[in-house]
Short mmCIF file of C-alpha atoms in Angstrom, two decimals:
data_model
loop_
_atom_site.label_atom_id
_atom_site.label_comp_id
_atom_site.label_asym_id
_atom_site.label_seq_id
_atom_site.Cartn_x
_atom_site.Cartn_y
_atom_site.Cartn_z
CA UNK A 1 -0.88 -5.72 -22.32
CA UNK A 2 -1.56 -2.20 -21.48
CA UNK A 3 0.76 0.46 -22.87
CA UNK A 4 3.49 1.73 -20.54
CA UNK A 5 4.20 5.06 -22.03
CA UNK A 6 3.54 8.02 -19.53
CA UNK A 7 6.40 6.59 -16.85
CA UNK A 8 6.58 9.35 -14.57
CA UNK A 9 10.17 7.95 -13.23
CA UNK A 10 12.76 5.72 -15.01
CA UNK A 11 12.03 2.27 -14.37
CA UNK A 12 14.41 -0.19 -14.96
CA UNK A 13 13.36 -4.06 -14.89
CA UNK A 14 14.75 -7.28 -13.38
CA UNK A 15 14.13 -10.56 -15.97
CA UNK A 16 15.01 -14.29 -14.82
CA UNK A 17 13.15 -17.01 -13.70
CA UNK A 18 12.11 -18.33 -10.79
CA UNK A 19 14.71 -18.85 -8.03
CA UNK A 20 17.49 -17.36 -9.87
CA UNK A 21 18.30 -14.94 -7.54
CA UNK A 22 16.04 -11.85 -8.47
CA UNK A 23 15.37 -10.37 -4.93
CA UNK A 24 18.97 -11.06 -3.65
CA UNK A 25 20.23 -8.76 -7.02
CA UNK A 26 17.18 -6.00 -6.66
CA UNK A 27 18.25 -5.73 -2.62
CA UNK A 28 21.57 -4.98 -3.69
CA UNK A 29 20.71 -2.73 -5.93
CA UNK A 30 18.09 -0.43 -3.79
CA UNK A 31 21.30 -0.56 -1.01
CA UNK A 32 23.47 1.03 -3.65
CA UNK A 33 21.75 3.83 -5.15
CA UNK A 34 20.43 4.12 -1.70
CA UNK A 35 23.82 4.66 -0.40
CA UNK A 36 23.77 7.00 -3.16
CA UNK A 37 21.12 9.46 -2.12
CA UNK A 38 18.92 8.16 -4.56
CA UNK A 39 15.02 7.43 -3.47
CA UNK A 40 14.25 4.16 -4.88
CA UNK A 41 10.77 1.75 -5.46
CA UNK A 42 10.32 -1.62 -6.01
CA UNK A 43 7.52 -3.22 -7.95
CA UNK A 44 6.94 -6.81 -7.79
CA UNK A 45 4.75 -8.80 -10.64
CA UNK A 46 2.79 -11.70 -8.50
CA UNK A 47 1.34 -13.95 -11.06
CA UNK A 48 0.16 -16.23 -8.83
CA UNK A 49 -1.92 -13.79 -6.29
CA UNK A 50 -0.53 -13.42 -2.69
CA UNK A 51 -2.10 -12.91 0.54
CA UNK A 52 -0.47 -9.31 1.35
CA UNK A 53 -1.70 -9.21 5.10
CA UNK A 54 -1.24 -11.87 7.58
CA UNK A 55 -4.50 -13.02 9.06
CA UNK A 56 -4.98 -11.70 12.58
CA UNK A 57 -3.82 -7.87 11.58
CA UNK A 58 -6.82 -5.43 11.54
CA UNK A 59 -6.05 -4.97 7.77
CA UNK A 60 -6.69 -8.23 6.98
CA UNK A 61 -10.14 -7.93 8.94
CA UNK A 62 -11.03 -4.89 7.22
CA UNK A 63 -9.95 -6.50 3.99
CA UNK A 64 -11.77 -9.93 4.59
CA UNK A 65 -15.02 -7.65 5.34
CA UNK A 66 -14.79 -6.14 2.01
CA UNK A 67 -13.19 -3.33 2.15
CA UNK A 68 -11.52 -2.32 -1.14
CA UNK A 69 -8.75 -0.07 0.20
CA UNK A 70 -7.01 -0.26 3.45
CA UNK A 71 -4.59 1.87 4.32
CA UNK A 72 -2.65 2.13 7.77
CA UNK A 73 -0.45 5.51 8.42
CA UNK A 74 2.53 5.98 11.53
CA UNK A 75 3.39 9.36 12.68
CA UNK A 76 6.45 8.84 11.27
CA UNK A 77 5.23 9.26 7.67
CA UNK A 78 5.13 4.94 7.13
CA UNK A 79 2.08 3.78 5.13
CA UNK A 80 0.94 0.32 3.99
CA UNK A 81 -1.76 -0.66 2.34
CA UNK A 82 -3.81 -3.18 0.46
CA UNK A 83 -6.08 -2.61 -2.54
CA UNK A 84 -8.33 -4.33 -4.74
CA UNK A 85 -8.88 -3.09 -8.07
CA UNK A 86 -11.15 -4.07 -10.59
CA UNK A 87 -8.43 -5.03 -13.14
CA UNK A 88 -4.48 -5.68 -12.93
CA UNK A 89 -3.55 -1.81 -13.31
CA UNK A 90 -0.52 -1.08 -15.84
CA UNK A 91 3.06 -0.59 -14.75
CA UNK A 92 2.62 2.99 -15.34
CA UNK A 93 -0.41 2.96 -12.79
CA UNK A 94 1.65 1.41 -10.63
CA UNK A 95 4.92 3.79 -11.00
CA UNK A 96 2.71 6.47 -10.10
CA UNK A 97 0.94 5.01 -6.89
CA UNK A 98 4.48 4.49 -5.92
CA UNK A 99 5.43 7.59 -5.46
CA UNK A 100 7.82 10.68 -5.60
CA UNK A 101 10.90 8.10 -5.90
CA UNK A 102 14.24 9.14 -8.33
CA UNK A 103 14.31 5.12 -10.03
CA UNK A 104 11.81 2.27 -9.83
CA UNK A 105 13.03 -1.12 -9.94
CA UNK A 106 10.23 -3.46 -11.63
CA UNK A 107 10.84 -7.34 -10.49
CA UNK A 108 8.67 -9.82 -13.09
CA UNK A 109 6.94 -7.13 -15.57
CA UNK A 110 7.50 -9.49 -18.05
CA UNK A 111 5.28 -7.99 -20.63
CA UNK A 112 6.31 -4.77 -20.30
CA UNK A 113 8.84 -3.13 -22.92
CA UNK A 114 10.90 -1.78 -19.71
CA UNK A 115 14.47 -2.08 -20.06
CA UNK A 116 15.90 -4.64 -18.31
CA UNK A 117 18.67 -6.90 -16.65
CA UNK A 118 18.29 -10.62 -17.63
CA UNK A 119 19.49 -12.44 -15.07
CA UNK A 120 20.83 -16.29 -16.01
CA UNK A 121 21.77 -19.30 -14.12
CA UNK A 122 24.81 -21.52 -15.21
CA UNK A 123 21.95 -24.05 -16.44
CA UNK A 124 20.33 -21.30 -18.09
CA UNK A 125 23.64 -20.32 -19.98
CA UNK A 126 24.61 -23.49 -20.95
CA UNK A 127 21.28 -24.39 -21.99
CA UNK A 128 20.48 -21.62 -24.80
CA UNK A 129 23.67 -18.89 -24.23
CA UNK A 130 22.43 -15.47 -23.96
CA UNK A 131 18.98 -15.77 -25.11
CA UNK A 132 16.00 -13.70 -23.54
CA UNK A 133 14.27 -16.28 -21.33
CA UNK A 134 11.22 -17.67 -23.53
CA UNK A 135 9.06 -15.63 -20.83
CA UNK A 136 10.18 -12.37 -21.99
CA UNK A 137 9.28 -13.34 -25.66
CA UNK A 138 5.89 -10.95 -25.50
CA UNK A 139 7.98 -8.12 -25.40
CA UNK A 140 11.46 -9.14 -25.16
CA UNK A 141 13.40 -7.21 -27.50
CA UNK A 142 16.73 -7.43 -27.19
CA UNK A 143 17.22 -4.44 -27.81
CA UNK A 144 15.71 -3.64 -24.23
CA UNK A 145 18.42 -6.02 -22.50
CA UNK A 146 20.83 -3.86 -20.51
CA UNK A 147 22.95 -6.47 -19.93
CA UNK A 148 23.15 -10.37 -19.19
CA UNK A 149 23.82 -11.40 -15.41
CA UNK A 150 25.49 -14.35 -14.44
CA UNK A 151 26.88 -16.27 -11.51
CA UNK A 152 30.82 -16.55 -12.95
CA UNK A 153 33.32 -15.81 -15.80
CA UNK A 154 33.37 -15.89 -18.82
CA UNK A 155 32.38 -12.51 -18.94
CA UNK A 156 33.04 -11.64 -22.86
CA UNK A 157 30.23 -9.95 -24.50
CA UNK A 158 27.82 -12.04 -26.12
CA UNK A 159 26.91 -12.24 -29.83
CA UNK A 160 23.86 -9.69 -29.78
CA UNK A 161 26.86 -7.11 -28.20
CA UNK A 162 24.76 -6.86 -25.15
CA UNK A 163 27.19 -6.81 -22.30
CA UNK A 164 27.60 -10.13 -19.75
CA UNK A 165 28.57 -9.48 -16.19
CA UNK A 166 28.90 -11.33 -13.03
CA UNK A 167 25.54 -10.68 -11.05
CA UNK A 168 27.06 -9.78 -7.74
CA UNK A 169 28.84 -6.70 -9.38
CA UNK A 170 26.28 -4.29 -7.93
CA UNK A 171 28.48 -1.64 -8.04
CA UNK A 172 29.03 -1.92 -12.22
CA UNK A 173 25.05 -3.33 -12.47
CA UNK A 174 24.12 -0.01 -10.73
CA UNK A 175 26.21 2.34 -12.63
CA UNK A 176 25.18 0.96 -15.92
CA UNK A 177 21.41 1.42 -14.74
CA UNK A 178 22.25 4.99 -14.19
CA UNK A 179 23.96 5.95 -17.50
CA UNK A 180 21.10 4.47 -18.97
CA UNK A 181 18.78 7.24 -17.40
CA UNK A 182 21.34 9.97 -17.97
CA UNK A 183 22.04 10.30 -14.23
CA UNK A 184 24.95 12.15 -12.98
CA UNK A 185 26.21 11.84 -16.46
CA UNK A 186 28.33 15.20 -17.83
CA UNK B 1 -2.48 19.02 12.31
CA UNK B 2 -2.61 19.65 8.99
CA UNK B 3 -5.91 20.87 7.23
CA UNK B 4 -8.17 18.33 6.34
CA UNK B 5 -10.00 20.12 3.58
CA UNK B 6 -10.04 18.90 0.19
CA UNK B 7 -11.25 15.50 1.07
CA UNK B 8 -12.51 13.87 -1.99
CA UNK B 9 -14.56 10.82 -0.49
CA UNK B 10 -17.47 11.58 2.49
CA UNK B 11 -15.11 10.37 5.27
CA UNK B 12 -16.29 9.03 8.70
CA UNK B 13 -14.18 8.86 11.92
CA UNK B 14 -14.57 5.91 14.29
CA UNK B 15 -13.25 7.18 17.80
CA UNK B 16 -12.98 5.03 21.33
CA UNK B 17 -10.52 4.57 23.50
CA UNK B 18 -8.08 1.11 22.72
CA UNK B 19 -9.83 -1.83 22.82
CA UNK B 20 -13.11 -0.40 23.09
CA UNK B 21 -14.14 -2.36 19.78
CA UNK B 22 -13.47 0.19 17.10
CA UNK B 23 -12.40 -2.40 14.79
CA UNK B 24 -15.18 -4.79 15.65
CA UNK B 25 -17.59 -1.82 14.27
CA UNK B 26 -15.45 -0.78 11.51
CA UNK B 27 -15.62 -4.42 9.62
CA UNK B 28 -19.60 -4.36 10.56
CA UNK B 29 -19.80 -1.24 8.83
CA UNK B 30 -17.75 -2.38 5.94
CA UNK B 31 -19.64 -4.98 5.06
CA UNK B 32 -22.91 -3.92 5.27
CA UNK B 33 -21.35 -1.00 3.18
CA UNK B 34 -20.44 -3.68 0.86
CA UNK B 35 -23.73 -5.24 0.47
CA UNK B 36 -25.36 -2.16 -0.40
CA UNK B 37 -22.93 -1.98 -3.33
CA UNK B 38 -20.78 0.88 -2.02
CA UNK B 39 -17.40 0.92 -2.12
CA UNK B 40 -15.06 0.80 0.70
CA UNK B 41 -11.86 2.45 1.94
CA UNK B 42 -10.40 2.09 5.71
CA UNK B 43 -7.52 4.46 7.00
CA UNK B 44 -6.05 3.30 10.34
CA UNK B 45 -3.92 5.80 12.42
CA UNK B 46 -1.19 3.69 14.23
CA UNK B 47 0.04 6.38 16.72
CA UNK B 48 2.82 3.63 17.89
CA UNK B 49 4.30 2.68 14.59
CA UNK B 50 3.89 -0.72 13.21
CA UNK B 51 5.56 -3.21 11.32
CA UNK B 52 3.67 -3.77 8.00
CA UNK B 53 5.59 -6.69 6.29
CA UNK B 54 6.46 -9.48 8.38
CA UNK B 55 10.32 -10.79 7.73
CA UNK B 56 10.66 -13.34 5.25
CA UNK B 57 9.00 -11.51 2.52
CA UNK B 58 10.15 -10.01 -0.22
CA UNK B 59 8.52 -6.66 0.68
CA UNK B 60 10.19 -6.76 4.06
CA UNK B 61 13.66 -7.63 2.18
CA UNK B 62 13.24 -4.61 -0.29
CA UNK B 63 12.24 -2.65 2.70
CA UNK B 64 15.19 -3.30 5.10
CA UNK B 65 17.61 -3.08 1.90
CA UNK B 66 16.18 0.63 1.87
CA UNK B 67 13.38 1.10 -0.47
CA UNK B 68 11.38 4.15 -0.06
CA UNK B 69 8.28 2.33 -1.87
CA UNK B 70 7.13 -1.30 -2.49
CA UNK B 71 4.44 -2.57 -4.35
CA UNK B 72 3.33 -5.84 -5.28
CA UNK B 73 0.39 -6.49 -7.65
CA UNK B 74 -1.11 -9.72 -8.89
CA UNK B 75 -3.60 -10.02 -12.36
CA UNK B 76 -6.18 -10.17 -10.29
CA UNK B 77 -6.26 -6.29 -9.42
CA UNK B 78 -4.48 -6.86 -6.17
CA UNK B 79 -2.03 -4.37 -5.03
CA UNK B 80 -0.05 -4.20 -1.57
CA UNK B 81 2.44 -1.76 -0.82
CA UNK B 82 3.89 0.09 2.03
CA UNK B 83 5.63 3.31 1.87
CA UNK B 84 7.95 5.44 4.03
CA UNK B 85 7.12 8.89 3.58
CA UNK B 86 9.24 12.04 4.97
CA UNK B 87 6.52 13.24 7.29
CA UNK B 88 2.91 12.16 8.47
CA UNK B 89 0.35 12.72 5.43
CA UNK B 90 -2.44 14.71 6.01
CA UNK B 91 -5.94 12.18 5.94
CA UNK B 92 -6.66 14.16 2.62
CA UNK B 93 -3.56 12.81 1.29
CA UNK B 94 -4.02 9.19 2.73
CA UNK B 95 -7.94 9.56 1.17
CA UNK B 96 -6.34 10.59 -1.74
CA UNK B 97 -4.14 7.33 -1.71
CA UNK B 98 -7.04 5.22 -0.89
CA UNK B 99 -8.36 5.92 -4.37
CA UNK B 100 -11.40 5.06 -6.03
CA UNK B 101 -14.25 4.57 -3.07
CA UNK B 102 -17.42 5.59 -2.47
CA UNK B 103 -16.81 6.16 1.70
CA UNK B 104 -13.87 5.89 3.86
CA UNK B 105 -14.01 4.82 6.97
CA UNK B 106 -11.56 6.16 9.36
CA UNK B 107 -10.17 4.67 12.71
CA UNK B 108 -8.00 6.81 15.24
CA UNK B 109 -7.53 10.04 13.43
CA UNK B 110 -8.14 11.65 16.48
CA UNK B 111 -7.08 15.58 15.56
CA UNK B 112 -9.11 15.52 12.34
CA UNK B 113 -12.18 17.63 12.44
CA UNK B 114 -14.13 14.94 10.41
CA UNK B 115 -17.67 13.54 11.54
CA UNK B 116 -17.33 10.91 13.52
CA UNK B 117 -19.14 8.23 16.10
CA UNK B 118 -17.59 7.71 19.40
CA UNK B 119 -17.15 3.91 20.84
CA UNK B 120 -18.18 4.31 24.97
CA UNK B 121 -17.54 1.35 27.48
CA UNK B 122 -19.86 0.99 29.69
CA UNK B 123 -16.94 2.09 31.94
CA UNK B 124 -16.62 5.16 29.89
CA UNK B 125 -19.96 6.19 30.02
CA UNK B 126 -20.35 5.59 33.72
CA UNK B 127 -17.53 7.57 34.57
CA UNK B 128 -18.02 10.30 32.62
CA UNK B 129 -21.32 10.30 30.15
CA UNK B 130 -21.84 11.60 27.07
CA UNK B 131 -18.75 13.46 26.57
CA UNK B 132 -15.88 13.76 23.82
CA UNK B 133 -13.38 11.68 25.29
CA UNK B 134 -10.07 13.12 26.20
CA UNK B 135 -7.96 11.86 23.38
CA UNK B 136 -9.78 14.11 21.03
CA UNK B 137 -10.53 17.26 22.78
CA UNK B 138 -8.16 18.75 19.85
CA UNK B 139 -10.38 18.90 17.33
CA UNK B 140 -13.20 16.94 19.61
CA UNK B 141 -16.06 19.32 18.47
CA UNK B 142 -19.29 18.25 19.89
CA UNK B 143 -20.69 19.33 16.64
CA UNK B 144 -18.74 16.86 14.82
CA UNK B 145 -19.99 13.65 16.95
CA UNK B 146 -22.41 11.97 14.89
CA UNK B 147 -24.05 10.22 17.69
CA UNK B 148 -22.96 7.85 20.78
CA UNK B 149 -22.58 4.07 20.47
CA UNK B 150 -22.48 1.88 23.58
CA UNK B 151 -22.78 -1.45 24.83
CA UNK B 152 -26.43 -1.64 26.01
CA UNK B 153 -29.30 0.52 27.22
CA UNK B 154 -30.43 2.92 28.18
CA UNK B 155 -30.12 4.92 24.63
CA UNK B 156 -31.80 7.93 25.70
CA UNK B 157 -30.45 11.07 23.62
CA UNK B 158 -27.94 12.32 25.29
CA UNK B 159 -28.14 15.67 26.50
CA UNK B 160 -26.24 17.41 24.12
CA UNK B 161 -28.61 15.90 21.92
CA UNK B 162 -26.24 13.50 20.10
CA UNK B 163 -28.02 10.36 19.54
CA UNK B 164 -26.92 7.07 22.06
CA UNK B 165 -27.33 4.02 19.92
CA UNK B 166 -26.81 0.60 20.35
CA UNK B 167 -22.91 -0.58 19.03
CA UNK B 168 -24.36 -3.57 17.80
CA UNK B 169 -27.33 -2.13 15.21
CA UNK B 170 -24.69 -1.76 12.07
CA UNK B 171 -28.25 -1.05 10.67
CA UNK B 172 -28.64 2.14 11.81
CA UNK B 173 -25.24 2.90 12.38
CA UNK B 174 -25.10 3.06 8.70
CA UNK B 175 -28.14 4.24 7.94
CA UNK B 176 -27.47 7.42 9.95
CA UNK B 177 -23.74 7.75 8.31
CA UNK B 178 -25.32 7.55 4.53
CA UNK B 179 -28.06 10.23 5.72
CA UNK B 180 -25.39 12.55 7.18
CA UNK B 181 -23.56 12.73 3.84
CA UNK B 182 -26.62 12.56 1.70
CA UNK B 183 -26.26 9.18 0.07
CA UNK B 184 -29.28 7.83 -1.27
CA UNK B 185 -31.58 10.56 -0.22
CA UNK B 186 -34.57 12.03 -2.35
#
């Protein structure tokens, strides 16, 4: 696990496993603070690979010939592109090919000492209460928990103090986020 | 058109009128490139905008919901983004994005004054010769064209004294590109 000290942006992180709503909550998010004037990233963690261009685009030719970089650029300032690098690069060396953006949101860093929402299922809850998911253990501090999210009341705070809070409460999830980073704050 | 100076990778241009077979050449090139041991970047110019994730993903999702940046990366090294930028970057700044390559190969840039072959059709070349085609009389330099590739004979030099060379000989297609930015000379 490489260090991620030298963030260039605040980064906040979205912890939960599979299917338990991740995208839906980061989507909301990126429309809030977007609504808000705020430039925001997303960074997705793909453990399992991914095939990022669809066979039949010219990237994908490009890539399949070996190219190591492929970039395509619009007029109207839109770029994608598709690299292969000789080693999974750190979150911070990802945060910074991302861009002049106000907040990243980091989906599935899970070994990365970002601070984070844990988001739980009812199962999840009632399984082991508000524990960080056994994924998070490498570097799952509790202290780094922002806040628990889950799908209905109760919403008392939980033993470690860390806040609980129904997930489709963007608007408080969002706010939260941006105390944290000191935003608009004074 | 923004300056193209400060370009920190030898950068060649691929330049033909659509369909002509630019990215036919450009994925020969690459991989012959590639088994040489360089390493490979490819910038594509999409003059009519493009759509880079296709719907159902969770880059497209992150991107309708209003991100200004997504990235995905896998262990493996693997990274895919796509960005929305204010205006058009300059091909230093997409080179510059590109990262860590030996050569980029560039397709459609057509107002950068960078070195570049030009694709004929046989239609092209019957109708008019040997000449710059239209699309890139801005910064269409004779100077800059690093020879003329078309479908079949004759190859005499042109009479400008550009080179005419077979589209199909990747072999000295490359050959001449590595000589013109002084790779492996000596």
């Amino acid at each position: 696990v490489k260090s991620d000290s030298g963030l260039t942006v605040p980064v906040v992180g979205v912890a939960g496993y599979k299917h338990v709503g991740k995208t839906t909550l980061i989507c909301g998010m990126v429309q809030k603070f977007s609504s808000q004037g705020l430039r925001v990233g997303v960074l997705k963690h793909d453990a399992h690979g991914f095939v990022a261009t669809p066979e039949g685009t010219d990237t994908h030719a490009f890539a399949e010939a070996g190219a190591m970089a492929v970039a395509i650029a619009s007029p109207d300032g839109h770029v994608a592109g598709e690299w292969r690098l000789s080693t999974e690069p750190s979150l911070a060396e990802l945060v910074a090919r991302v861009g002049r953006v106000d907040l990243v949101i980091a989906e599935g860093f899970k070994s990365s000492e970002i601070v984070k929402w844990v988001l739980l299922s009812e199962i999840d809850r009632a399984r082991s209460g508000y524990v960080m998911p056994d994924f998070c253990h490498d570097a799952g501090r509790v202290e780094k928990v922002l806040g628990w999210l889950v799908p209905g009341p109760p919403y008392q705070v939980a033993e470690d103090s860390r806040g609980v809070y129904d997930r489709n409460d963007i608007e408080t999830i969002c706010e939260r986020t941006l105390q944290t980073f000191g935003f608009g704050v004074g």
